[in-house]
C-alpha positions as semicolon CSV with decimal commas, in nm:
position;residue;x (nm);y (nm);z (nm)
1;X;1,038;1,558;0,276
2;X;0,931;1,240;0,107
3;X;0,718;1,209;-0,204
4;X;0,521;0,894;-0,273
5;X;0,367;0,837;-0,616
6;X;0,122;0,550;-0,655
7;X;0,009;0,382;-0,973
8;X;-0,175;0,073;-1,085
9;X;-0,529;0,124;-0,959
10;X;-0,836;0,079;-1,172
11;X;-1,150;-0,118;-1,236
12;X;-1,134;-0,497;-1,224
13;X;-1,390;-0,775;-1,219
14;X;-1,432;-0,999;-0,916
15;X;-1,166;-1,267;-0,919
16;X;-0,928;-1,044;-1,110
17;X;-0,585;-0,911;-1,023
18;X;-0,411;-0,576;-0,997
19;X;-0,065;-0,463;-0,896
20;X;-0,012;-0,134;-0,722
21;X;0,322;0,042;-0,722
22;X;0,452;0,323;-0,506
23;X;0,773;0,503;-0,591
24;X;0,944;0,708;-0,322
25;X;1,175;1,005;-0,362
26;X;1,322;1,273;-0,141
27;X;1,474;1,218;0,201
28;X;1,443;0,841;0,217
29;X;1,638;0,587;0,414
30;X;1,690;0,217;0,369
31;X;1,553;0,165;0,720
32;X;1,212;0,309;0,629
33;X;0,912;0,083;0,670
34;X;0,650;0,084;0,396
35;X;0,295;-0,028;0,359
36;X;-0,045;0,006;0,202
37;X;-0,363;0,128;0,364
38;X;-0,709;0,154;0,220
39;X;-1,021;0,352;0,288
40;X;-1,363;0,255;0,162
41;X;-1,652;0,503;0,154
42;X;-1,779;0,586;0,503
43;X;-1,517;0,361;0,663
44;X;-1,197;0,430;0,850
45;X;-0,860;0,390;0,685
46;X;-0,719;0,047;0,758
47;X;-0,386;-0,124;0,721
48;X;-0,372;-0,368;0,430
49;X;-0,009;-0,478;0,439
50;X;0,328;-0,358;0,559
51;X;0,690;-0,450;0,506
52;X;0,999;-0,361;0,703
53;X;1,343;-0,284;0,567
54;X;1,439;-0,638;0,660
55;X;1,155;-0,783;0,457
56;X;0,920;-0,882;0,739
57;X;0,559;-0,855;0,629
58;X;0,225;-0,811;0,798
59;X;-0,120;-0,846;0,643
60;X;-0,476;-0,771;0,738
61;X;-0,669;-1,093;0,793
62;X;-0,906;-1,005;0,511
63;X;-0,629;-1,010;0,248
64;X;-0,404;-1,291;0,372
65;X;-0,340;-1,541;0,098
66;X;-0,462;-1,303;-0,172
67;X;-0,233;-0,998;-0,148
68;X;0,145;-0,987;-0,148
69;X;0,356;-0,688;-0,053
70;X;0,714;-0,653;-0,174
71;X;0,976;-0,385;-0,207
72;X;1,263;-0,306;-0,441
73;X;1,528;-0,114;-0,251
74;X;1,720;-0,017;-0,561
75;X;1,410;0,145;-0,711
76;X;1,275;0,276;-0,379
77;X;0,947;0,118;-0,474
78;X;0,692;-0,091;-0,289
79;X;0,439;-0,312;-0,462
80;X;0,108;-0,466;-0,369
81;X;0,008;-0,763;-0,580
82;X;-0,364;-0,825;-0,538
83;X;-0,529;-1,146;-0,657
84;X;-0,877;-1,294;-0,630
85;X;-1,020;-0,950;-0,575
86;X;-1,367;-0,918;-0,427
87;X;-1,605;-0,620;-0,420
88;X;-1,516;-0,562;-0,055
89;X;-1,164;-0,470;-0,170
90;X;-1,304;-0,160;-0,337
91;X;-1,139;0,143;-0,179
92;X;-0,884;0,415;-0,222
93;X;-0,544;0,261;-0,157
94;X;-0,277;0,475;0,003
95;X;0,095;0,415;0,008
96;X;0,259;0,477;0,343
97;X;0,618;0,520;0,446
98;X;0,748;0,559;0,799
99;X;1,085;0,715;0,846
100;X;1,255;0,597;1,165
101;X;1,529;0,854;1,102
102;X;1,287;1,146;1,077
103;X;1,016;1,006;1,307
104;X;0,758;1,091;1,044
105;X;0,481;0,932;0,846
106;X;0,440;1,005;0,477
107;X;0,142;0,930;0,256
108;X;0,076;0,903;-0,113
109;X;-0,218;1,072;-0,281
110;X;-0,415;0,750;-0,312
111;X;-0,524;0,535;-0,602
112;X;-0,875;0,405;-0,659
113;X;-0,935;0,031;-0,682
114;X;-1,285;-0,073;-0,784
115;X;-1,390;-0,438;-0,798
116;X;-1,716;-0,474;-0,984
117;X;-1,878;-0,676;-1,257
């Protein structure tokens, strides 16, 4: 099993910044892909950003140029740096890890991000 622990959410004003972190433990592999999803009230969960073991990244169009995903292999941690936040970014953000070795998806418990004045 894999455990994902997120941190860094909170309340921020429009135009502000936050950095989310997700630390992984358990049966993890360097080949795992990681990413962040979010789910706003009454909306479906959507991909925000993802990063492969090789460092290739993918972003939702709505966050391109504002969010940056990165990973630290030594710490088994993935980060999401969020800048120029807007109210539409308000959601619960979930860390995701896909294990190619185990053919399984793993999810964190979610962290709330609220953008409001």
